[in-house]
PDB file of C-alpha atoms in Angstrom:
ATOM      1  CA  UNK A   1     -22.268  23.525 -18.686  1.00  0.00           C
ATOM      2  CA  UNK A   2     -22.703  20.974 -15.864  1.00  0.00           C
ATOM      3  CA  UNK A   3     -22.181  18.333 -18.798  1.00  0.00           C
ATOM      4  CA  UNK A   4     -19.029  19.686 -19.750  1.00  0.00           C
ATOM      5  CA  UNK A   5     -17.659  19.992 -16.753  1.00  0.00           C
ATOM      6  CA  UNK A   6     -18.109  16.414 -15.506  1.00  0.00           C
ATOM      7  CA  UNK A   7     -16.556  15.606 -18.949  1.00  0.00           C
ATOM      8  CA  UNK A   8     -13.408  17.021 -18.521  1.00  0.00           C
ATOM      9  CA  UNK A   9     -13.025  14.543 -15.123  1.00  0.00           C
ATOM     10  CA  UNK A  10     -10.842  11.848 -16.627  1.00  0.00           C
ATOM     11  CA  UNK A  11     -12.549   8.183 -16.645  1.00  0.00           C
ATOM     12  CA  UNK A  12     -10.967   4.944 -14.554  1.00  0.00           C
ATOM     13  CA  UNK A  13     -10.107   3.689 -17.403  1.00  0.00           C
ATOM     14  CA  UNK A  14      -8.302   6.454 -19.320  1.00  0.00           C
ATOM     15  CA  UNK A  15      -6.024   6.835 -15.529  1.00  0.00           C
ATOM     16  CA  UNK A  16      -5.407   3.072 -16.058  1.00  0.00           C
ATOM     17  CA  UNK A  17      -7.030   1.170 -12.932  1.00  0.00           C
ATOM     18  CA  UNK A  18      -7.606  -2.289 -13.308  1.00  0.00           C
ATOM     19  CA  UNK A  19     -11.269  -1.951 -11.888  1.00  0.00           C
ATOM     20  CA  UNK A  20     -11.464  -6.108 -11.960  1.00  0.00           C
ATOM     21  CA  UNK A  21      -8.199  -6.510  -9.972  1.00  0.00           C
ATOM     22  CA  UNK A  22      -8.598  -7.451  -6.222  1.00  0.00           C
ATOM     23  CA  UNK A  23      -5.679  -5.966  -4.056  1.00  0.00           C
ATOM     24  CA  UNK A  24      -4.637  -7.420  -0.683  1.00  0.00           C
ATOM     25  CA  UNK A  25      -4.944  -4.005   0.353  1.00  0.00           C
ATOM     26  CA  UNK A  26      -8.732  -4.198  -0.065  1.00  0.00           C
ATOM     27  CA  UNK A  27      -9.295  -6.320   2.716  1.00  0.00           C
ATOM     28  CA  UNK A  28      -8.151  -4.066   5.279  1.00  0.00           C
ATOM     29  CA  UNK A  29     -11.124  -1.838   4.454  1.00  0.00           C
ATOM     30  CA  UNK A  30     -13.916  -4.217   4.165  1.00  0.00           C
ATOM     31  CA  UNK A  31     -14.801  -3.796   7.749  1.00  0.00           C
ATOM     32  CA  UNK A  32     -13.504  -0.708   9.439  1.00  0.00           C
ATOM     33  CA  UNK A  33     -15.154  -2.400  12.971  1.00  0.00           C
ATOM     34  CA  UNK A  34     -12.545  -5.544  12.423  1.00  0.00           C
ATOM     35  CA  UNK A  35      -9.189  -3.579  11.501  1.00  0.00           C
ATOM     36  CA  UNK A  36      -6.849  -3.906  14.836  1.00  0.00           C
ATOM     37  CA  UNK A  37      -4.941  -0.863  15.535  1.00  0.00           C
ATOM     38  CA  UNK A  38      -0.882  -0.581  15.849  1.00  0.00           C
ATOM     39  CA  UNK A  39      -0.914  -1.868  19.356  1.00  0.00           C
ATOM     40  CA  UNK A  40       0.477  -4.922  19.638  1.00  0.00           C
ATOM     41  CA  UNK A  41      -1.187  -7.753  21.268  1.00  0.00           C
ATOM     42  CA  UNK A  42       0.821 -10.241  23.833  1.00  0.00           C
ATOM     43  CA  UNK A  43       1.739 -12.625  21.411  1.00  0.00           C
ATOM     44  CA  UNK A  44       4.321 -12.646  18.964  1.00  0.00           C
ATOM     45  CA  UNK A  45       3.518 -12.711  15.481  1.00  0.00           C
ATOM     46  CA  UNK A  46       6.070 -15.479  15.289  1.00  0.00           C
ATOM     47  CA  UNK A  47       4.403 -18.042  17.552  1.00  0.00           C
ATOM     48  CA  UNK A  48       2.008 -18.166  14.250  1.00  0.00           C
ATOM     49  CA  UNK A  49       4.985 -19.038  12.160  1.00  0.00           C
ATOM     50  CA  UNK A  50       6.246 -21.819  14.500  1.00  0.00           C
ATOM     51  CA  UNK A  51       2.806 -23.045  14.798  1.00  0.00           C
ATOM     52  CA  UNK A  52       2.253 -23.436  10.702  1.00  0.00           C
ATOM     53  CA  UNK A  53       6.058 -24.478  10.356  1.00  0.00           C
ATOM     54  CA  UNK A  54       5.946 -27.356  12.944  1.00  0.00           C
ATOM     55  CA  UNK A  55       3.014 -28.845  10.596  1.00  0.00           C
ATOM     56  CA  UNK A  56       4.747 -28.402   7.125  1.00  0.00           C
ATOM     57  CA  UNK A  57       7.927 -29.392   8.092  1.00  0.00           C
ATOM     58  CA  UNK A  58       7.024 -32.524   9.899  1.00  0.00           C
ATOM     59  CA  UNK A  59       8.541 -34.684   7.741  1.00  0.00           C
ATOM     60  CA  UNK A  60      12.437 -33.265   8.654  1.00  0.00           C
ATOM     61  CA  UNK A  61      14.366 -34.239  12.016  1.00  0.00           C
ATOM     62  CA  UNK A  62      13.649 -32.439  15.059  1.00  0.00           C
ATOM     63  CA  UNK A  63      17.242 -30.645  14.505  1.00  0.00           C
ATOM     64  CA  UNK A  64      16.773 -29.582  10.759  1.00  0.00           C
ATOM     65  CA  UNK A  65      13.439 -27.681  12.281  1.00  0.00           C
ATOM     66  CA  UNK A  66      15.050 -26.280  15.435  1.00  0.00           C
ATOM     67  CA  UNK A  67      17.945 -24.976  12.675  1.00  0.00           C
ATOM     68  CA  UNK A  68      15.329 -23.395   9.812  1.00  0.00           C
ATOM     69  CA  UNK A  69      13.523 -21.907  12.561  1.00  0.00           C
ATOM     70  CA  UNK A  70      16.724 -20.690  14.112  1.00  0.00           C
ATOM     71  CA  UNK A  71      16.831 -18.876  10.719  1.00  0.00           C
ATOM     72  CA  UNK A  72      13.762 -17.288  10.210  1.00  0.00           C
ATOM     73  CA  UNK A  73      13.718 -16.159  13.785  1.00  0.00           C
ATOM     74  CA  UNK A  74      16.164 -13.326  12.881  1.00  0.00           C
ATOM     75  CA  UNK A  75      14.337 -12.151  10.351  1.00  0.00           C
ATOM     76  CA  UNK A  76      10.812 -11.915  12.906  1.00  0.00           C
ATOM     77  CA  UNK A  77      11.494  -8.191  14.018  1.00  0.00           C
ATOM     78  CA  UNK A  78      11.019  -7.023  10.321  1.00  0.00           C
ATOM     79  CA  UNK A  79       9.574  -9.621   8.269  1.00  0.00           C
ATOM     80  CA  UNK A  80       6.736 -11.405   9.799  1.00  0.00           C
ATOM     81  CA  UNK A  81       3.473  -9.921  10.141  1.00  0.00           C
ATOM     82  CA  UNK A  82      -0.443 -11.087  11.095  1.00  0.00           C
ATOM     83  CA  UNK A  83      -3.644  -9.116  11.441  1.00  0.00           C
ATOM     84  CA  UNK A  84      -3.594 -10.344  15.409  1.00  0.00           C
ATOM     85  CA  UNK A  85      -0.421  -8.384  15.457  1.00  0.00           C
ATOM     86  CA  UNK A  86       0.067  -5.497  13.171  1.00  0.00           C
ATOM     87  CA  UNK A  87       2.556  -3.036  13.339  1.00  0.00           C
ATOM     88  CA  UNK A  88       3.658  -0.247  10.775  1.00  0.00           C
ATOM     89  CA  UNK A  89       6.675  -0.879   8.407  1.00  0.00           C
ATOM     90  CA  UNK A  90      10.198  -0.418   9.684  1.00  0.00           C
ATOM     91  CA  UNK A  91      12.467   1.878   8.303  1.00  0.00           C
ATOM     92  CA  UNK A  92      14.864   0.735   4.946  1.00  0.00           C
ATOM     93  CA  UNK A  93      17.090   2.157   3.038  1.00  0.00           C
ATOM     94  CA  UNK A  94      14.650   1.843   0.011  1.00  0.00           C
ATOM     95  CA  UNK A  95      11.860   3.284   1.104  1.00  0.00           C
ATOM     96  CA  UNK A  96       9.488   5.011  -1.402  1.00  0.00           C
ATOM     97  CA  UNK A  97      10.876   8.231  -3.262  1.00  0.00           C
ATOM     98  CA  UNK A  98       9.168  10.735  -5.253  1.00  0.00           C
ATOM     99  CA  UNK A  99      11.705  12.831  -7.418  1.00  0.00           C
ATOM    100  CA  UNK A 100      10.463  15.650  -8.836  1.00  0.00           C
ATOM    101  CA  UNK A 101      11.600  17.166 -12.169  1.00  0.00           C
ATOM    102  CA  UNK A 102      13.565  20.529 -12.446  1.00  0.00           C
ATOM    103  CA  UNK A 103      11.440  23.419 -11.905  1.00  0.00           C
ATOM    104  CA  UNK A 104       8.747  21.395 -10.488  1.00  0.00           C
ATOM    105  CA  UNK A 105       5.818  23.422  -8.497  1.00  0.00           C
ATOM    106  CA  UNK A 106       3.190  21.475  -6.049  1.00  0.00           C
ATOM    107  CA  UNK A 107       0.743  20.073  -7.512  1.00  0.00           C
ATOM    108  CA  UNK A 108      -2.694  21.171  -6.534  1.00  0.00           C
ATOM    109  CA  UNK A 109      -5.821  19.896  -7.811  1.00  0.00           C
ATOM    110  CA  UNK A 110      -9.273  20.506  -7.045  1.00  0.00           C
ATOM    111  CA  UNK A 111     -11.185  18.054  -5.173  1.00  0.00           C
ATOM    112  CA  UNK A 112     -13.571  16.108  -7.184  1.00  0.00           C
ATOM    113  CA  UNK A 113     -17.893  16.151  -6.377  1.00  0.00           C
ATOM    114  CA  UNK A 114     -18.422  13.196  -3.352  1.00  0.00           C
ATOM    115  CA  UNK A 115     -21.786  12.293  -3.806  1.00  0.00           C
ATOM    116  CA  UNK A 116     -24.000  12.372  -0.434  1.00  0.00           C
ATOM    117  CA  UNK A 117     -24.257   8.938  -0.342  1.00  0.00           C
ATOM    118  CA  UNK A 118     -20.825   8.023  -1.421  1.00  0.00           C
ATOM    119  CA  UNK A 119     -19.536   9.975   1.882  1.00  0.00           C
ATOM    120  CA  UNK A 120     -21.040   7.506   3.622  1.00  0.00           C
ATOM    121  CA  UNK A 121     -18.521   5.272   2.161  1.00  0.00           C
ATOM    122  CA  UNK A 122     -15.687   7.444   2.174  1.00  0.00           C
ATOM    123  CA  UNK A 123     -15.279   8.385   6.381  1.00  0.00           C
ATOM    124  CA  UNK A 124     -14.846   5.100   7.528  1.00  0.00           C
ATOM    125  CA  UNK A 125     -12.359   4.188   5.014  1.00  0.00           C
ATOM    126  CA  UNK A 126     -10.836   7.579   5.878  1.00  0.00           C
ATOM    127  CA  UNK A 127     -10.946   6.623   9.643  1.00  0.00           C
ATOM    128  CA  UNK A 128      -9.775   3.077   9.435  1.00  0.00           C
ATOM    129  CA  UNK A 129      -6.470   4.336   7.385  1.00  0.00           C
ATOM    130  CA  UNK A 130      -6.041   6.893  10.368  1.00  0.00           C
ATOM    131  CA  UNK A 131      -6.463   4.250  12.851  1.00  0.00           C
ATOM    132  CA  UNK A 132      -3.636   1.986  10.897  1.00  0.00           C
ATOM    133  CA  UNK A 133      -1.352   4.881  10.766  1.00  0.00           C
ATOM    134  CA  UNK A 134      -1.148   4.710   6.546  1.00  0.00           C
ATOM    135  CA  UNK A 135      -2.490   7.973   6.493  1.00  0.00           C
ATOM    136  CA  UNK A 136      -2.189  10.634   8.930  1.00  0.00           C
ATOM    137  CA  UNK A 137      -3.976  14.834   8.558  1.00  0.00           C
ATOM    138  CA  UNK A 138      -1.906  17.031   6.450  1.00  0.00           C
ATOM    139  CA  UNK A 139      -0.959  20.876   5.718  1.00  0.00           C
ATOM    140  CA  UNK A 140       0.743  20.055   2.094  1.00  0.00           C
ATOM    141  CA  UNK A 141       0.861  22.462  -0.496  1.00  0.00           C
ATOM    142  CA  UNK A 142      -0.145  19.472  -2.844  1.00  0.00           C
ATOM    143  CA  UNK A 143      -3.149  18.288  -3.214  1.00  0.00           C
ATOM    144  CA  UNK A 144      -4.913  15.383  -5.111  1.00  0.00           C
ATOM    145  CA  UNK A 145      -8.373  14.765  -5.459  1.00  0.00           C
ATOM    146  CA  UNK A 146     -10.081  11.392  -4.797  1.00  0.00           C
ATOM    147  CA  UNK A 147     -12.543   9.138  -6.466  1.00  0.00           C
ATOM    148  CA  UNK A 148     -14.116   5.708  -6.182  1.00  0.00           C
ATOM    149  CA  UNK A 149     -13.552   3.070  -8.074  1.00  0.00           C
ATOM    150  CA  UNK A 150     -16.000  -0.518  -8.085  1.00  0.00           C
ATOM    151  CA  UNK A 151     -15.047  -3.839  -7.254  1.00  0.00           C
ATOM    152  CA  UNK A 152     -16.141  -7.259  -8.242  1.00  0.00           C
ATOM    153  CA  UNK A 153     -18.025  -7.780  -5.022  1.00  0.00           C
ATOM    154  CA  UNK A 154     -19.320  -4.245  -5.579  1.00  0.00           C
ATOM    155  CA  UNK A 155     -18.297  -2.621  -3.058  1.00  0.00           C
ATOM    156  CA  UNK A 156     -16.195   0.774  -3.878  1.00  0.00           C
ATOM    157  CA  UNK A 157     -11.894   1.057  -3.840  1.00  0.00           C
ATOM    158  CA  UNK A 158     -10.570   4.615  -2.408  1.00  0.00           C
ATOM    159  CA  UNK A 159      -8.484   5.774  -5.393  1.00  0.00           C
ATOM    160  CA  UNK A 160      -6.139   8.939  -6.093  1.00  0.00           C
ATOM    161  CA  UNK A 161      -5.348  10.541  -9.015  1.00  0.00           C
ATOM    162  CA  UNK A 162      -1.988  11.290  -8.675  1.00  0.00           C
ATOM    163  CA  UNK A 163      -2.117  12.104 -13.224  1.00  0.00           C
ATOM    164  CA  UNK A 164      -0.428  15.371 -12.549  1.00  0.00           C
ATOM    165  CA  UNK A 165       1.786  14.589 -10.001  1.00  0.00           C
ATOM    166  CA  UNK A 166       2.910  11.853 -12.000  1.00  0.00           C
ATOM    167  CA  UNK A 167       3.670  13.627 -15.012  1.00  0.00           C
ATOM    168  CA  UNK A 168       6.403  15.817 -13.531  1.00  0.00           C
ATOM    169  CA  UNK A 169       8.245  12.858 -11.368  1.00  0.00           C
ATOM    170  CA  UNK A 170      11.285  11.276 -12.589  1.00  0.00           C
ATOM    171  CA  UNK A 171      10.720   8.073 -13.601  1.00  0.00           C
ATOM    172  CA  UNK A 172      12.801   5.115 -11.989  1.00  0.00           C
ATOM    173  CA  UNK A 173      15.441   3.757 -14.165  1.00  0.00           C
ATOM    174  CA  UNK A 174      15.975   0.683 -12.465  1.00  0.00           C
ATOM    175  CA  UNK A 175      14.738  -2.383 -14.637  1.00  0.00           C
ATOM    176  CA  UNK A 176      12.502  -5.357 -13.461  1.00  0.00           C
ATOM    177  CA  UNK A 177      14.054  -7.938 -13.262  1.00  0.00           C
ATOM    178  CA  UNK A 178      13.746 -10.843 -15.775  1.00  0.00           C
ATOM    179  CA  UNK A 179      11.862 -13.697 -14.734  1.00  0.00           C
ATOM    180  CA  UNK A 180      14.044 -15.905 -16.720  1.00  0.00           C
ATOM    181  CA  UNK A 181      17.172 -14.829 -14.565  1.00  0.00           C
ATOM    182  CA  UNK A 182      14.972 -15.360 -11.934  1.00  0.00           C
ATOM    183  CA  UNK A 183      14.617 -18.795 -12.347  1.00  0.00           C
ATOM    184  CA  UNK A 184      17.610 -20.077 -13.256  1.00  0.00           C
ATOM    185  CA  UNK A 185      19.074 -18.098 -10.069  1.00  0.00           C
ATOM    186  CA  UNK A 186      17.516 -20.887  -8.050  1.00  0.00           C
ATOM    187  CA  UNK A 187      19.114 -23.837 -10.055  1.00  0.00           C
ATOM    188  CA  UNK A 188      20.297 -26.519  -7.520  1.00  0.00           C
ATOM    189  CA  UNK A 189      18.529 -25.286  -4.711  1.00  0.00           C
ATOM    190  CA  UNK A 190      16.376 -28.137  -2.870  1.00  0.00           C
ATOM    191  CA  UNK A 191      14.417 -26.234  -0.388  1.00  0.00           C
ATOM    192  CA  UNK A 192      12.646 -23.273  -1.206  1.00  0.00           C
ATOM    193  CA  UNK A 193       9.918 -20.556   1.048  1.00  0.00           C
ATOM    194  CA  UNK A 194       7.090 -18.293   0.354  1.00  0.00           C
ATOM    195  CA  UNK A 195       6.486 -14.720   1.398  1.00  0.00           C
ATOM    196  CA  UNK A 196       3.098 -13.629   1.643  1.00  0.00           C
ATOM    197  CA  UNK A 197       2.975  -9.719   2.066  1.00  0.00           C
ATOM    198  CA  UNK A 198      -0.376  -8.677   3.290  1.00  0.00           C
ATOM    199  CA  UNK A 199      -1.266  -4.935   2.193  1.00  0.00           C
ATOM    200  CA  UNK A 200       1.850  -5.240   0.179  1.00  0.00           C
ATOM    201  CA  UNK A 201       1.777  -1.245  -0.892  1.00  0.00           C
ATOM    202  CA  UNK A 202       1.509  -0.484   2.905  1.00  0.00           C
ATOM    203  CA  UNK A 203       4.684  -2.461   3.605  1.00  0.00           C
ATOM    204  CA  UNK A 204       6.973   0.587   1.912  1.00  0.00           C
ATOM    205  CA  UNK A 205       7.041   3.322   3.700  1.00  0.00           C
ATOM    206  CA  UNK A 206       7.406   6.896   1.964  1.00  0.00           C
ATOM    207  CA  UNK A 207      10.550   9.440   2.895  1.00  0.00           C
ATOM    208  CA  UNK A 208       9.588  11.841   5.081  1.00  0.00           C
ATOM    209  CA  UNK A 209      10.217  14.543   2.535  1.00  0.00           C
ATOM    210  CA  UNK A 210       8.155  12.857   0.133  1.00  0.00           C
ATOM    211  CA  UNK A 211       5.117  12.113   2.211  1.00  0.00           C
ATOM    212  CA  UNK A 212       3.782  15.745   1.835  1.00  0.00           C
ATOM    213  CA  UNK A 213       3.575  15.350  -2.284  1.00  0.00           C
ATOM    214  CA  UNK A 214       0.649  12.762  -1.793  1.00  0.00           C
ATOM    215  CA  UNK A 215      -1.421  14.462  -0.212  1.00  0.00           C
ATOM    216  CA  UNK A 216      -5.203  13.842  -0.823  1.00  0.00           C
ATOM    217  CA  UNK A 217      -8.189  16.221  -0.625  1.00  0.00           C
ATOM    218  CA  UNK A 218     -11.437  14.819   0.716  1.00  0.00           C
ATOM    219  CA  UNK A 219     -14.736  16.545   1.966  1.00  0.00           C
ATOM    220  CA  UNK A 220     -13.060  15.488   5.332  1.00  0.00           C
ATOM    221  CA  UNK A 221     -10.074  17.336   5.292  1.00  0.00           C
ATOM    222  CA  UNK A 222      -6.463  17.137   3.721  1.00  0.00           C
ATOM    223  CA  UNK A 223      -4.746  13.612   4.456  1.00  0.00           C
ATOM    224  CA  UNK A 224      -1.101  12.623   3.364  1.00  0.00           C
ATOM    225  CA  UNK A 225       0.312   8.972   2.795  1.00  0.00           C
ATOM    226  CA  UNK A 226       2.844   7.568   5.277  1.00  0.00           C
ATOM    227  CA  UNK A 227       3.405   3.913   3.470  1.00  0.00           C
ATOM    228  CA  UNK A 228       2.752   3.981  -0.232  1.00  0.00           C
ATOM    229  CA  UNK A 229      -0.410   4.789  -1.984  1.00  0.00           C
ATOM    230  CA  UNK A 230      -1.893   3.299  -4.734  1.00  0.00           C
ATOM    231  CA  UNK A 231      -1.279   5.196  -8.168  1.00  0.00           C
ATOM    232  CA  UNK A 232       2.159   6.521  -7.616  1.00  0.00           C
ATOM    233  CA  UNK A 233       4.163   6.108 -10.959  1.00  0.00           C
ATOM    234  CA  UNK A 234       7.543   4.523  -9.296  1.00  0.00           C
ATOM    235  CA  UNK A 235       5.894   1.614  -7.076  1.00  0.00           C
ATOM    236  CA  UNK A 236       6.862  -1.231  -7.712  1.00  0.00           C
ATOM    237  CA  UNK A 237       4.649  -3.198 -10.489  1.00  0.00           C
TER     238      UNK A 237
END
Protein backbone atom coordinates (compact mmCIF):
# COMPACT_ATOMS: atom_id res chain seq x y z
CA UNK A 1 0.00 0.00 0.00
CA UNK A 2 2.78 2.37 1.13
CA UNK A 3 4.25 1.64 -2.49
CA UNK A 4 1.30 2.73 -4.15
CA UNK A 5 0.77 5.54 -2.49
CA UNK A 6 4.17 7.19 -2.98
CA UNK A 7 3.49 6.24 -6.66
CA UNK A 8 0.70 8.21 -7.27
CA UNK A 9 3.07 11.50 -6.09
CA UNK A 10 3.91 12.86 -9.51
CA UNK A 11 7.87 12.85 -10.34
CA UNK A 12 10.04 16.33 -11.07
CA UNK A 13 10.19 15.44 -14.17
CA UNK A 14 6.63 14.53 -15.23
CA UNK A 15 5.67 18.46 -13.40
CA UNK A 16 8.39 19.73 -15.81
CA UNK A 17 11.32 21.28 -13.56
CA UNK A 18 14.44 21.74 -15.13
CA UNK A 19 16.34 20.08 -12.10
CA UNK A 20 19.89 21.22 -13.95
CA UNK A 21 18.78 24.88 -14.30
CA UNK A 22 20.34 27.38 -11.76
CA UNK A 23 17.87 30.32 -10.95
CA UNK A 24 19.04 33.72 -9.65
CA UNK A 25 16.52 33.11 -7.18
CA UNK A 26 18.64 30.31 -5.68
CA UNK A 27 21.13 32.44 -4.32
CA UNK A 28 19.03 34.19 -1.97
CA UNK A 29 18.64 30.91 -0.08
CA UNK A 30 22.07 29.57 0.02
CA UNK A 31 22.73 31.20 3.29
CA UNK A 32 19.73 32.21 5.30
CA UNK A 33 22.56 33.95 7.95
CA UNK A 34 23.69 36.37 4.81
CA UNK A 35 20.12 37.43 3.35
CA UNK A 36 19.65 41.32 4.49
CA UNK A 37 16.21 42.12 5.44
CA UNK A 38 13.85 45.00 3.77
CA UNK A 39 15.47 47.70 5.78
CA UNK A 40 17.31 49.80 3.90
CA UNK A 41 20.80 50.64 4.64
CA UNK A 42 22.18 54.49 4.40
CA UNK A 43 23.31 54.28 1.07
CA UNK A 44 21.57 54.44 -2.04
CA UNK A 45 21.53 51.61 -4.23
CA UNK A 46 22.44 54.11 -6.91
CA UNK A 47 25.80 55.28 -5.57
CA UNK A 48 26.69 51.51 -6.87
CA UNK A 49 25.50 52.44 -10.29
CA UNK A 50 27.50 55.72 -10.47
CA UNK A 51 30.40 53.96 -9.09
CA UNK A 52 30.40 51.01 -12.00
CA UNK A 53 29.18 53.71 -14.64
CA UNK A 54 32.02 56.25 -13.98
CA UNK A 55 34.47 53.18 -14.93
CA UNK A 56 32.65 51.93 -18.15
CA UNK A 57 31.92 55.05 -19.48
CA UNK A 58 35.28 56.62 -19.12
CA UNK A 59 35.94 56.92 -22.45
CA UNK A 60 32.82 59.73 -23.08
CA UNK A 61 33.10 63.57 -22.01
CA UNK A 62 32.45 64.51 -18.59
CA UNK A 63 28.96 66.03 -19.98
CA UNK A 64 27.76 62.90 -22.02
CA UNK A 65 28.19 61.03 -18.37
CA UNK A 66 26.64 63.76 -16.21
CA UNK A 67 23.59 63.50 -19.09
CA UNK A 68 23.24 59.32 -19.18
CA UNK A 69 23.38 59.43 -15.57
CA UNK A 70 20.90 62.25 -15.47
CA UNK A 71 18.82 59.51 -17.20
CA UNK A 72 19.06 56.58 -15.32
CA UNK A 73 18.69 58.54 -12.15
CA UNK A 74 14.89 58.71 -12.75
CA UNK A 75 14.50 55.43 -13.16
CA UNK A 76 16.58 54.63 -9.41
CA UNK A 77 13.29 54.65 -7.23
CA UNK A 78 12.01 51.52 -9.19
CA UNK A 79 14.63 50.01 -11.16
CA UNK A 80 17.86 49.65 -9.43
CA UNK A 81 18.42 47.18 -6.87
CA UNK A 82 21.63 45.51 -4.74
CA UNK A 83 21.75 42.93 -1.99
CA UNK A 84 23.35 45.97 0.35
CA UNK A 85 20.03 47.54 -0.31
CA UNK A 86 17.03 45.45 -0.92
CA UNK A 87 13.67 46.47 -0.92
CA UNK A 88 10.38 44.65 -2.09
CA UNK A 89 8.93 45.34 -5.63
CA UNK A 90 6.86 48.44 -6.24
CA UNK A 91 3.53 48.34 -7.34
CA UNK A 92 2.69 48.13 -11.53
CA UNK A 93 0.03 47.94 -13.40
CA UNK A 94 1.13 44.38 -14.56
CA UNK A 95 1.59 42.74 -11.70
CA UNK A 96 1.04 38.92 -11.58
CA UNK A 97 -2.66 37.62 -12.17
CA UNK A 98 -4.13 34.35 -11.64
CA UNK A 99 -7.56 33.98 -13.55
CA UNK A 100 -9.45 31.30 -12.69
CA UNK A 101 -11.83 29.40 -15.02
CA UNK A 102 -15.71 29.49 -14.68
CA UNK A 103 -16.90 27.48 -11.90
CA UNK A 104 -13.56 27.22 -10.43
CA UNK A 105 -13.38 25.89 -6.58
CA UNK A 106 -9.99 26.33 -4.35
CA UNK A 107 -7.73 24.15 -4.84
CA UNK A 108 -6.66 22.10 -1.90
CA UNK A 109 -4.12 19.53 -1.86
CA UNK A 110 -2.67 17.49 0.70
CA UNK A 111 0.67 18.20 1.92
CA UNK A 112 3.26 15.87 0.75
CA UNK A 113 5.66 13.44 3.52
CA UNK A 114 8.86 16.01 4.67
CA UNK A 115 11.34 13.71 5.60
CA UNK A 116 12.97 14.39 9.23
CA UNK A 117 15.97 15.37 7.86
CA UNK A 118 14.74 17.29 4.93
CA UNK A 119 12.93 19.73 7.61
CA UNK A 120 16.05 20.63 8.52
CA UNK A 121 16.34 22.10 5.17
CA UNK A 122 13.02 23.35 4.75
CA UNK A 123 12.65 26.10 8.07
CA UNK A 124 15.33 28.19 7.21
CA UNK A 125 14.38 28.52 3.70
CA UNK A 126 10.87 29.05 5.12
CA UNK A 127 12.30 31.76 7.51
CA UNK A 128 14.59 33.55 5.15
CA UNK A 129 11.47 34.05 2.57
CA UNK A 130 9.56 35.50 5.71
CA UNK A 131 12.36 37.68 6.55
CA UNK A 132 12.44 39.04 2.67
CA UNK A 133 8.79 39.59 2.75
CA UNK A 134 8.18 37.01 -0.54
CA UNK A 135 6.18 35.02 1.58
CA UNK A 136 4.18 35.98 4.43
CA UNK A 137 1.58 33.19 6.97
CA UNK A 138 -1.67 32.51 5.38
CA UNK A 139 -5.49 31.45 6.12
CA UNK A 140 -6.26 30.48 2.22
CA UNK A 141 -8.72 28.09 1.35
CA UNK A 142 -6.05 26.81 -1.23
CA UNK A 143 -3.52 24.89 -0.54
CA UNK A 144 -0.45 23.36 -2.38
CA UNK A 145 1.86 20.97 -1.19
CA UNK A 146 5.68 21.32 -1.39
CA UNK A 147 8.62 19.26 -2.41
CA UNK A 148 12.35 19.46 -2.98
CA UNK A 149 13.96 19.44 -5.86
CA UNK A 150 18.25 18.90 -6.28
CA UNK A 151 20.63 21.16 -7.65
CA UNK A 152 23.91 20.85 -9.39
CA UNK A 153 25.83 21.85 -6.32
CA UNK A 154 23.50 19.48 -4.47
CA UNK A 155 21.99 21.32 -2.39
CA UNK A 156 17.92 21.13 -2.49
CA UNK A 157 15.39 24.00 -4.49
CA UNK A 158 11.94 24.71 -2.47
CA UNK A 159 9.41 23.80 -5.19
CA UNK A 160 5.42 23.93 -5.43
CA UNK A 161 3.22 22.03 -7.25
CA UNK A 162 0.85 24.31 -8.34
CA UNK A 163 -0.44 20.96 -11.25
CA UNK A 164 -3.96 21.52 -10.11
CA UNK A 165 -4.11 24.96 -9.70
CA UNK A 166 -2.74 25.28 -12.98
CA UNK A 167 -5.08 23.25 -14.77
CA UNK A 168 -8.13 25.39 -14.04
CA UNK A 169 -6.33 29.01 -14.72
CA UNK A 170 -6.82 30.78 -17.86
CA UNK A 171 -4.01 30.75 -19.78
CA UNK A 172 -2.42 34.17 -20.98
CA UNK A 173 -3.03 34.97 -24.52
CA UNK A 174 -0.50 37.43 -24.94
CA UNK A 175 2.38 36.13 -27.32
CA UNK A 176 6.22 36.32 -26.69
CA UNK A 177 7.57 38.33 -28.49
CA UNK A 178 9.77 37.39 -31.51
CA UNK A 179 13.31 37.70 -31.11
CA UNK A 180 13.68 38.58 -34.67
CA UNK A 181 11.44 41.79 -34.15
CA UNK A 182 13.45 42.19 -31.35
CA UNK A 183 16.44 42.77 -33.05
CA UNK A 184 15.76 44.62 -35.80
CA UNK A 185 13.82 47.09 -33.28
CA UNK A 186 17.28 48.24 -32.28
CA UNK A 187 18.57 48.95 -35.90
CA UNK A 188 20.55 52.28 -35.85
CA UNK A 189 20.90 52.53 -32.33
CA UNK A 190 24.70 53.19 -31.20
CA UNK A 191 24.54 52.88 -27.53
CA UNK A 192 22.90 50.19 -25.90
CA UNK A 193 22.44 48.96 -21.63
CA UNK A 194 21.97 45.85 -19.70
CA UNK A 195 19.48 44.99 -17.00
CA UNK A 196 20.42 42.50 -14.63
CA UNK A 197 17.30 41.45 -12.48
CA UNK A 198 18.41 39.64 -9.43
CA UNK A 199 15.61 37.12 -8.08
CA UNK A 200 13.89 38.02 -11.26
CA UNK A 201 10.44 35.99 -10.20
CA UNK A 202 10.53 38.07 -6.92
CA UNK A 203 10.58 41.32 -8.89
CA UNK A 204 6.57 40.80 -9.89
CA UNK A 205 4.53 41.15 -7.36
CA UNK A 206 1.10 39.12 -7.20
CA UNK A 207 -2.56 41.07 -6.92
CA UNK A 208 -3.71 41.09 -3.74
CA UNK A 209 -6.68 38.98 -4.70
CA UNK A 210 -4.54 36.53 -6.20
CA UNK A 211 -1.98 36.07 -3.49
CA UNK A 212 -4.34 33.75 -1.45
CA UNK A 213 -4.53 31.02 -4.56
CA UNK A 214 -0.74 30.18 -3.91
CA UNK A 215 -0.80 29.27 -0.94
CA UNK A 216 1.64 26.48 0.22
CA UNK A 217 1.29 23.82 2.94
CA UNK A 218 4.39 22.94 4.91
CA UNK A 219 4.91 20.96 8.27
CA UNK A 220 5.40 24.66 9.43
CA UNK A 221 2.26 26.08 8.75
CA UNK A 222 0.26 27.57 5.70
CA UNK A 223 2.39 30.35 3.77
CA UNK A 224 1.10 32.42 0.70
CA UNK A 225 3.29 34.17 -2.09
CA UNK A 226 3.48 37.98 -2.17
CA UNK A 227 5.95 38.33 -5.45
CA UNK A 228 5.68 35.43 -7.82
CA UNK A 229 6.43 31.86 -7.16
CA UNK A 230 8.04 29.51 -9.12
CA UNK A 231 5.62 27.06 -11.09
CA UNK A 232 2.76 29.35 -11.80
CA UNK A 233 1.53 28.64 -15.45
CA UNK A 234 1.29 32.55 -16.64
CA UNK A 235 4.93 33.81 -15.51
CA UNK A 236 6.68 34.96 -17.75
CA UNK A 237 9.08 32.24 -19.59
Amino acid sequence: MREARESRQPTLHMMGFDLGKDLTEDTLLDDSGDIPGLVPTGERSFDFIQKEGHTQLAHLSARARDIIFGVLAGFEPIVFETREMPRMAPRHQYDMDIPQRPGSRPVASRPYSVAPHLKTELSPQIKSLLKLGIIRESHSFYSSPVLFAPKKDGKLRLCINYQRLNQQTERDPFPTPVVADLIASTRGSRMFSKLDLQAGFHQLRLQDCNQEKTAVSTPFGLFEWVTCPFGLVNTPG
